[in-house]
Each structure stands twice: as C-alpha cells, then as structure tokens.
C-alpha cells in the first residue's frame, strides 16, 4: 500500500508514514520515506466535515437525521450508531 491515512482520531499511519493532524487548527505533522512525494486531500465545510453550529432554535439540541459517509476515496468504512436513553429519576 502506497498511502498514508488519517485514522479519524488525528493519527496518520501507513506506508512508512507516521504523524498527526490537529482538526481544530489544521496543523499537520508527519514523517515518511526518504524522497517520497505527497498529495493532501481533504473535505471541509460540508455536512460530513465535523461540528456545525445550529442557529435555528427548531434544530438546536436535536437530531433530525443521522448520515454516514466515507470521506476517503481510497478506503471503505462502516458506521455504528448506538442510542442511549436518558434515565428518569
């Protein structure tokens, strides 16, 4: 495999590469094989790119729908959704 991937938790791994991604600042730090070339691919400002600020009071603190998407063209993935009920006292 010739690719280095973000594991979704900010760690870069694969193809002799190790590094980190800071999702808040955008800082990327990595080390790879000598004389290797690299291309960065990222998704941003989309429905699947992280937190969004709800300003519409009808949408605040609620889930209207749950969607999943694999944002890496070179890998597949899966989504697990767990629902927890708030206990009433």
PDB file of C-alpha atoms in Angstrom, residues 68-70 76-81:
ATOM      1  CA  UNK A  68     -22.585   8.387   7.303  1.00  0.00           C
ATOM      2  CA  UNK A  69     -20.054   8.883   4.554  1.00  0.00           C
ATOM      3  CA  UNK A  70     -16.586   7.608   3.776  1.00  0.00           C
ATOM      4  CA  UNK A  76     -14.064   1.863   2.830  1.00  0.00           C
ATOM      5  CA  UNK A  77     -15.646   2.197   6.240  1.00  0.00           C
ATOM      6  CA  UNK A  78     -18.594   1.383   8.433  1.00  0.00           C
ATOM      7  CA  UNK A  79     -20.808   3.276  10.854  1.00  0.00           C
ATOM      8  CA  UNK A  80     -22.162   2.063  14.180  1.00  0.00           C
ATOM      9  CA  UNK A  81     -24.939   4.071  15.798  1.00  0.00           C
TER      10      UNK A  81
END
